[in-house]
Short mmCIF file of C-alpha atoms in Angstrom, two decimals:
data_model
loop_
_atom_site.label_atom_id
_atom_site.label_comp_id
_atom_site.label_asym_id
_atom_site.label_seq_id
_atom_site.Cartn_x
_atom_site.Cartn_y
_atom_site.Cartn_z
CA MET A 1103 -4.83 66.99 108.18
CA ARG A 1104 -2.05 65.45 106.21
CA TYR A 1105 -2.33 68.28 103.76
CA ILE A 1106 -1.80 70.87 106.47
CA ARG A 1107 1.23 69.02 107.82
CA THR A 1108 2.84 69.04 104.41
CA ILE A 1109 2.28 72.76 104.09
CA ALA A 1110 3.76 73.32 107.53
CA ALA A 1111 6.78 71.21 106.69
CA VAL A 1112 7.33 72.92 103.38
CA SER A 1113 7.00 76.39 104.82
CA THR A 1114 9.32 75.56 107.73
CA LEU A 1115 11.83 74.33 105.23
CA ALA A 1116 11.34 77.47 103.17
CA ILE A 1117 11.86 79.68 106.18
CA ILE A 1118 14.99 77.81 107.21
CA THR A 1119 16.35 78.02 103.68
CA LEU A 1120 15.53 81.72 103.57
CA LEU A 1121 17.30 82.25 106.86
CA ILE A 1122 20.38 80.39 105.70
CA VAL A 1123 20.44 82.24 102.40
CA SER A 1124 19.98 85.66 103.94
CA CYS A 1125 22.55 84.80 106.57
CA GLU A 1126 25.01 83.80 103.92
CA SER A 1127 24.42 86.88 101.85
CA ASN A 1128 24.89 88.87 105.03
CA THR A 1129 28.34 87.47 105.64
CA SER A 1130 29.25 87.79 102.00
CA LEU A 1131 28.04 91.37 102.09
CA GLU A 1132 30.17 91.95 105.15
CA PHE A 1133 33.08 90.26 103.40
CA LYS A 1134 32.67 92.49 100.36
CA ARG A 1135 32.61 95.60 102.51
CA TYR A 1136 35.74 94.55 104.42
CA TYR A 1137 37.48 93.61 101.20
CA SER A 1138 36.81 96.83 99.31
CA GLU A 1139 37.70 99.06 102.27
CA GLY A 1140 40.77 96.92 102.76
CA ALA A 1141 41.81 97.40 99.15
CA GLU A 1142 41.92 101.16 99.66
CA ILE A 1143 43.92 100.87 102.86
CA TYR A 1144 46.31 98.53 101.08
CA GLN A 1145 46.85 101.02 98.26
CA THR A 1146 47.67 103.90 100.57
CA ARG A 1147 49.55 102.07 103.35
CA CYS A 1148 51.13 98.89 102.02
CA GLN A 1149 51.39 98.99 98.24
CA ASN A 1150 54.49 101.18 98.04
CA CYS A 1151 56.45 98.44 99.78
CA HIS A 1152 54.67 95.18 98.98
CA GLY A 1153 53.69 96.17 95.42
CA ASN A 1154 50.30 96.38 93.72
CA ASP A 1155 50.44 92.66 92.99
CA GLY A 1156 51.70 91.79 96.48
CA ALA A 1157 54.93 90.49 94.99
CA GLY A 1158 57.23 92.39 97.35
CA LEU A 1159 60.65 93.61 96.24
CA SER A 1160 63.48 91.15 95.56
CA ALA A 1161 65.07 90.03 98.84
CA LEU A 1162 64.20 93.34 100.55
CA ILE A 1163 60.44 93.10 101.01
CA PRO A 1164 58.54 89.79 101.17
CA ALA A 1165 55.59 88.87 98.98
CA LEU A 1166 52.15 88.54 100.56
CA ASN A 1167 51.10 85.41 98.68
CA ASP A 1168 52.48 82.79 101.06
CA SER A 1169 49.13 81.38 102.24
CA THR A 1170 50.83 78.83 104.46
CA PHE A 1171 52.68 81.59 106.34
CA LEU A 1172 49.56 83.75 106.58
CA LYS A 1173 47.51 80.84 107.91
CA LYS A 1174 50.13 79.79 110.42
CA ASN A 1175 50.52 83.37 111.68
CA LYS A 1176 46.81 84.15 111.52
CA ASN A 1177 46.66 85.44 115.08
CA SER A 1178 49.76 87.61 114.90
CA LEU A 1179 49.03 89.42 111.62
CA ALA A 1180 47.18 92.21 113.42
CA CYS A 1181 50.17 92.75 115.73
CA THR A 1182 52.56 92.71 112.76
CA ILE A 1183 50.62 95.45 111.03
CA ARG A 1184 49.98 97.54 114.15
CA TYR A 1185 53.47 97.32 115.68
CA GLY A 1186 55.68 96.43 112.72
CA LEU A 1187 57.93 93.43 112.20
CA LYS A 1188 61.64 92.82 112.71
CA GLY A 1189 63.86 89.80 112.47
CA VAL A 1190 64.25 86.73 110.32
CA ILE A 1191 61.19 85.30 108.59
CA ASN A 1192 60.79 82.74 105.84
CA ILE A 1193 58.44 83.52 102.97
CA ASN A 1194 58.02 81.20 99.99
CA GLY A 1195 61.26 79.49 100.97
CA LYS A 1196 63.23 82.76 100.96
CA THR A 1197 64.72 84.37 104.04
CA PHE A 1198 64.06 88.00 104.96
CA ASP A 1199 65.69 89.94 107.75
CA GLU A 1200 64.35 93.44 107.33
CA ASN A 1201 62.27 95.95 109.18
CA MET A 1202 58.62 96.73 108.58
CA PRO A 1203 57.47 99.94 110.30
CA ALA A 1204 54.35 100.10 112.46
CA ALA A 1205 51.13 101.36 110.86
CA GLU A 1206 48.83 103.56 112.91
CA LEU A 1207 45.59 101.85 111.96
CA ALA A 1208 42.38 101.27 113.93
CA PRO A 1209 41.31 97.64 114.64
CA MET A 1210 38.57 97.91 112.00
CA GLU A 1211 41.07 99.09 109.37
CA ILE A 1212 43.48 96.31 110.32
CA ALA A 1213 40.69 93.74 109.94
CA GLN A 1214 39.81 95.18 106.54
CA VAL A 1215 43.35 95.23 105.20
CA ILE A 1216 44.00 91.67 106.45
CA THR A 1217 40.78 90.53 104.78
CA TYR A 1218 41.93 92.15 101.56
CA MET A 1219 45.43 90.65 101.77
CA ASN A 1220 44.15 87.21 102.79
CA ASN A 1221 41.91 87.08 99.73
CA SER A 1222 44.16 88.65 97.09
CA PHE A 1223 47.39 87.65 95.33
CA GLY A 1224 46.15 84.04 95.16
CA ASN A 1225 45.25 83.75 98.85
CA GLN A 1226 41.78 82.47 99.77
CA LEU A 1227 41.59 82.60 103.52
CA GLY A 1228 38.23 84.27 104.16
CA ILE A 1229 37.24 87.20 106.37
CA VAL A 1230 39.00 88.41 109.51
CA THR A 1231 36.61 90.47 111.65
CA MET A 1232 37.23 93.47 113.86
CA ASP A 1233 36.38 91.37 116.93
CA GLU A 1234 39.08 88.87 116.04
CA VAL A 1235 41.59 91.67 115.48
CA GLU A 1236 40.74 93.26 118.82
CA ALA A 1237 41.27 89.94 120.55
CA ASP A 1238 44.57 89.36 118.72
CA LEU A 1239 45.84 92.83 119.57
CA LYS A 1240 45.53 92.03 123.28
CA ASN A 1241 48.12 89.29 122.88
CA CYS A 1242 50.87 91.13 120.99
CA LYS A 1243 54.37 90.25 122.09
CA MET B 557 51.11 116.04 101.08
CA ARG B 558 48.11 117.17 98.95
CA LYS B 559 50.17 119.99 97.53
CA LEU B 560 52.97 117.65 96.71
CA VAL B 561 50.68 115.24 94.90
CA PHE B 562 49.09 118.13 93.01
CA GLY B 563 52.52 119.41 92.05
CA LEU B 564 53.53 116.00 90.81
CA LEU B 565 50.35 115.76 88.79
CA ILE B 566 51.11 119.03 87.04
CA ILE B 567 54.64 117.91 86.32
CA ALA B 568 53.33 114.59 85.05
CA ALA B 569 50.90 116.38 82.75
CA TYR B 570 53.70 118.58 81.42
CA ALA B 571 56.01 115.64 80.97
CA SER B 572 53.43 113.64 79.09
CA CYS B 573 52.79 116.60 76.76
CA LYS B 574 56.48 116.88 76.10
CA SER B 575 56.94 113.28 75.18
CA ASN B 576 53.99 113.30 72.81
CA ASN B 577 55.37 115.81 70.38
CA GLY B 578 58.97 115.37 69.30
CA LYS B 579 59.02 111.61 69.20
CA SER B 580 62.53 111.14 67.95
CA THR B 581 64.30 114.00 69.73
CA LEU B 582 64.18 114.90 73.38
CA PRO B 583 64.35 118.43 74.80
CA ILE B 584 67.62 119.71 76.21
CA TYR B 585 67.26 121.24 79.66
CA GLY B 586 69.30 123.79 81.52
CA SER B 587 70.82 127.14 80.67
CA ARG B 588 72.37 127.72 77.27
CA LYS B 589 74.47 130.36 75.61
CA ALA B 590 75.53 131.17 72.10
CA VAL B 591 79.25 131.04 71.49
CA THR B 592 80.79 132.44 68.33
CA LYS B 593 84.06 130.96 67.14
CA ILE B 594 86.19 131.54 64.08
CA VAL B 595 86.55 128.32 62.12
CA ASP B 596 88.50 128.41 58.84
CA GLY B 597 88.16 132.18 58.62
CA LYS B 598 84.38 132.08 59.00
CA SER B 599 82.56 132.89 62.18
CA VAL B 600 80.37 130.04 63.43
CA THR B 601 77.81 130.34 66.20
CA ASP B 602 77.33 127.33 68.43
CA THR B 603 74.89 126.81 71.25
CA VAL B 604 76.58 125.63 74.41
CA TYR B 605 74.32 123.78 76.79
CA GLN B 606 74.54 123.33 80.53
CA THR B 607 76.19 120.03 81.45
CA ILE B 608 76.67 117.99 84.62
CA PRO B 609 79.85 119.35 86.24
CA GLN B 610 82.77 117.32 87.61
CA PHE B 611 82.01 115.01 90.49
CA ARG B 612 83.55 112.20 92.47
CA PHE B 613 81.68 109.64 94.54
CA VAL B 614 82.30 106.09 95.77
CA ASN B 615 80.21 103.15 94.54
CA GLN B 616 78.98 100.01 96.32
CA TYR B 617 82.23 98.20 95.49
CA GLY B 618 84.33 100.94 97.09
CA ASP B 619 85.53 102.20 93.69
CA SER B 620 85.87 105.89 93.06
CA ILE B 621 83.47 107.05 90.35
CA SER B 622 83.86 110.41 88.63
CA ASN B 623 82.24 112.22 85.72
CA LYS B 624 84.97 110.68 83.53
CA ASN B 625 83.42 107.23 84.06
CA LEU B 626 80.28 108.53 82.37
CA ASP B 627 81.98 109.96 79.27
CA GLY B 628 80.02 108.94 76.20
CA LYS B 629 77.40 107.12 78.29
CA VAL B 630 73.67 107.64 78.59
CA TYR B 631 72.69 107.46 82.23
CA VAL B 632 69.85 107.82 84.71
CA ALA B 633 70.44 109.46 88.09
CA ASP B 634 68.24 109.33 91.16
CA PHE B 635 68.41 110.11 94.87
CA PHE B 636 67.35 107.76 97.65
CA PHE B 637 68.36 106.20 100.96
CA THR B 638 68.28 102.56 101.91
CA THR B 639 66.04 102.96 104.96
CA CYS B 640 63.46 105.17 103.23
CA PRO B 641 60.06 103.64 103.93
CA SER B 642 57.91 105.77 101.67
CA ILE B 643 58.62 106.14 97.95
CA CYS B 644 61.99 104.40 97.66
CA PRO B 645 60.73 100.78 97.37
CA GLN B 646 58.49 101.92 94.54
CA MET B 647 61.40 103.72 92.89
CA ALA B 648 63.64 100.67 93.28
CA ARG B 649 60.95 98.45 91.78
CA ASN B 650 60.69 100.76 88.77
CA MET B 651 64.44 101.25 88.40
CA LEU B 652 64.79 97.47 88.33
CA LYS B 653 62.72 97.58 85.12
CA VAL B 654 65.11 100.11 83.61
CA PHE B 655 68.03 97.95 84.75
CA ALA B 656 66.51 94.82 83.26
CA ALA B 657 66.03 96.57 79.93
CA TYR B 658 69.60 97.90 79.59
CA LYS B 659 71.90 95.95 81.89
CA ASN B 660 73.75 94.49 78.94
CA SER B 661 74.27 97.80 77.20
CA ALA B 662 77.89 98.97 77.51
CA ASP B 663 76.87 102.60 76.97
CA PHE B 664 74.35 102.79 79.78
CA ARG B 665 74.61 103.41 83.54
CA ILE B 666 72.34 104.05 86.51
CA LEU B 667 73.58 106.25 89.36
CA SER B 668 71.60 106.02 92.58
CA HIS B 669 72.92 108.58 95.07
CA THR B 670 72.25 108.10 98.75
CA ILE B 671 71.18 111.27 100.55
CA ASP B 672 71.91 109.61 103.90
CA PRO B 673 75.66 108.91 103.63
CA LYS B 674 75.98 108.60 107.41
CA HIS B 675 73.92 105.42 107.48
CA ASP B 676 74.46 104.26 103.91
CA SER B 677 78.13 103.32 104.04
CA VAL B 678 79.76 101.38 101.21
CA PRO B 679 79.02 97.96 102.85
CA VAL B 680 75.41 98.98 103.49
CA LEU B 681 75.02 99.97 99.84
CA LYS B 682 76.62 96.71 98.70
CA LYS B 683 74.23 94.67 100.84
CA TYR B 684 71.30 96.69 99.53
CA ALA B 685 72.37 96.12 95.92
CA ASP B 686 72.82 92.40 96.58
CA LYS B 687 69.38 92.09 98.11
CA LEU B 688 67.88 94.00 95.23
CA GLY B 689 69.52 91.51 92.92
CA VAL B 690 71.86 94.03 91.27
CA ASN B 691 75.37 93.01 90.31
CA GLY B 692 77.87 94.11 87.69
CA ASN B 693 78.76 97.68 86.79
CA THR B 694 75.61 98.99 85.12
CA TRP B 695 73.95 100.23 88.30
CA TRP B 696 76.08 102.09 90.82
CA PHE B 697 74.94 103.07 94.30
CA LEU B 698 76.93 106.16 95.13
CA GLN B 699 78.02 107.60 98.42
CA GLY B 700 79.72 110.93 99.05
CA LYS B 701 79.60 114.09 101.11
CA LYS B 702 76.02 115.09 101.77
CA GLU B 703 76.68 118.66 100.56
CA ASP B 704 78.16 117.38 97.30
CA THR B 705 75.18 115.15 96.65
CA TYR B 706 72.63 117.84 97.42
CA SER B 707 74.49 120.44 95.43
CA ILE B 708 74.77 118.36 92.27
CA ALA B 709 71.16 117.23 92.68
CA GLU B 710 69.66 120.66 93.00
CA ASN B 711 71.96 122.66 90.77
CA SER B 712 72.51 120.19 87.96
CA TYR B 713 70.33 117.13 87.76
CA LEU B 714 67.00 118.56 88.77
CA VAL B 715 67.13 121.58 86.47
CA ALA B 716 64.49 119.97 84.25
CA VAL B 717 62.19 119.61 87.22
CA LYS B 718 62.73 123.21 88.22
CA GLN B 719 61.96 124.49 84.74
CA ASP B 720 58.72 122.60 84.60
CA SER B 721 57.43 123.24 88.06
CA SER B 722 56.41 126.17 90.18
CA ALA B 723 56.70 124.05 93.31
CA ALA B 724 59.36 125.30 95.69
CA GLY B 725 62.28 123.30 97.01
CA GLY B 726 62.72 119.73 98.13
CA TYR B 727 63.05 118.16 94.67
CA VAL B 728 65.66 115.77 95.95
CA HIS B 729 63.06 113.89 97.96
CA GLN B 730 60.50 113.59 95.22
CA GLY B 731 61.73 110.50 93.49
CA TYR B 732 62.75 111.77 90.07
CA PHE B 733 64.69 109.71 87.58
CA VAL B 734 66.85 112.15 85.61
CA LEU B 735 67.95 111.18 82.13
CA VAL B 736 71.37 112.41 80.97
CA ASP B 737 72.78 112.09 77.47
CA LYS B 738 76.26 111.16 76.19
CA GLN B 739 77.32 114.81 76.45
CA LYS B 740 76.10 115.08 80.07
CA ARG B 741 73.13 117.25 79.19
CA VAL B 742 69.86 116.68 81.07
CA ARG B 743 67.26 115.41 78.62
CA GLY B 744 64.36 114.39 80.84
CA ALA B 745 62.99 113.93 84.36
CA TYR B 746 60.47 111.22 85.19
CA ASP B 747 58.48 110.45 88.31
CA GLY B 748 60.20 107.31 89.52
CA THR B 749 57.10 106.15 91.38
CA GLU B 750 54.90 106.14 88.26
CA ALA B 751 55.09 102.99 86.14
CA LYS B 752 53.83 104.83 83.03
CA GLN B 753 56.50 107.52 83.21
CA VAL B 754 59.16 104.90 83.77
CA ASP B 755 58.01 103.10 80.60
CA GLN B 756 58.48 106.40 78.77
CA LEU B 757 61.95 106.70 80.28
CA ILE B 758 62.83 103.23 79.01
CA ALA B 759 61.77 104.29 75.51
CA ASP B 760 63.64 107.61 75.73
CA ILE B 761 66.88 105.91 76.78
CA LYS B 762 66.78 104.05 73.49
CA THR B 763 66.43 107.36 71.64
CA LEU B 764 69.47 108.79 73.41
CA LEU B 765 71.57 105.66 72.88
CA ALA B 766 70.94 106.09 69.15
CA GLU B 767 72.35 109.63 69.16
CA PRO B 768 75.86 109.93 67.73
CA ASP B 769 78.82 109.75 70.09
CA PRO B 770 80.10 113.19 71.07
CA LYS B 771 83.52 114.39 69.97
CA THR B 772 85.69 113.82 73.00
CA THR B 773 85.30 116.86 75.19
CA PRO B 774 88.39 118.32 76.80
#
């Protein structure tokens, strides 16, 4: 009787572990997919301005490695990419007052490119999903 | 767009071939003619090469800049506009490398001509240069009549591009860096959006700076 209970406990544990592991590898698989698609979008749509290393261009185009800024503006990044950005911003302690044009990208593509940006150039901010982007896009100013 | 990229690729392939052979001398582009003169009773035949003709533009400081200011100088010319969202940031990023390499050389200049003089007034160009981090008199941002800029671009500077390419028209917008020697002859054209070609340009400038100074031309 005791023997059977142990087996049950062990197998339950095994199943739970398996679930967690597979779950995790699922999100990391999803992350990888977002990231690699995002890298391509970045190369064709953002790199000319922000640079292949995300370093921007002098005082004309800001760098994309200011994790504090990206975290603080997490919910407006989708709007920035979709509708462009104007006006004064502060990146890495430097002031920019330029104009970023809108990019005609689908919510999925926006999620992918944000995921790429948020996990490149020294940033480590994790995945941003299409659902989150769709929600954020409803609240653009 | 595809066609354009394909065209650029062909030009890039040509350009890379060119720079491989002839390491210490660069080709001379443009039309040429043989001119026979009598010197000391003997007839001597000289080749006369096409050169950049007279011009006059205004730089970011409001100073008038003419061909005379480039006498005996090696320089790079390109065409851009400050609000260009596509290739210009890439070109500026690469030209900054050229600038960094030669900004202290008295015999070197960069001429960036705006093709949108209506928007890119002298103060706009000054602000752009400031934001790019460019000061001093090595790199001039030039403004002038649109016709003048287009005419000198297509008829003089981009002759190397035309020789090497079967693509038709619109060279001005394709982001070339044109290398001109001390005698105002075009010696190379490089894709200003390609880091590799710009590295070659930086090497080739050194080659031209080492060429002897021309006898003062009339």
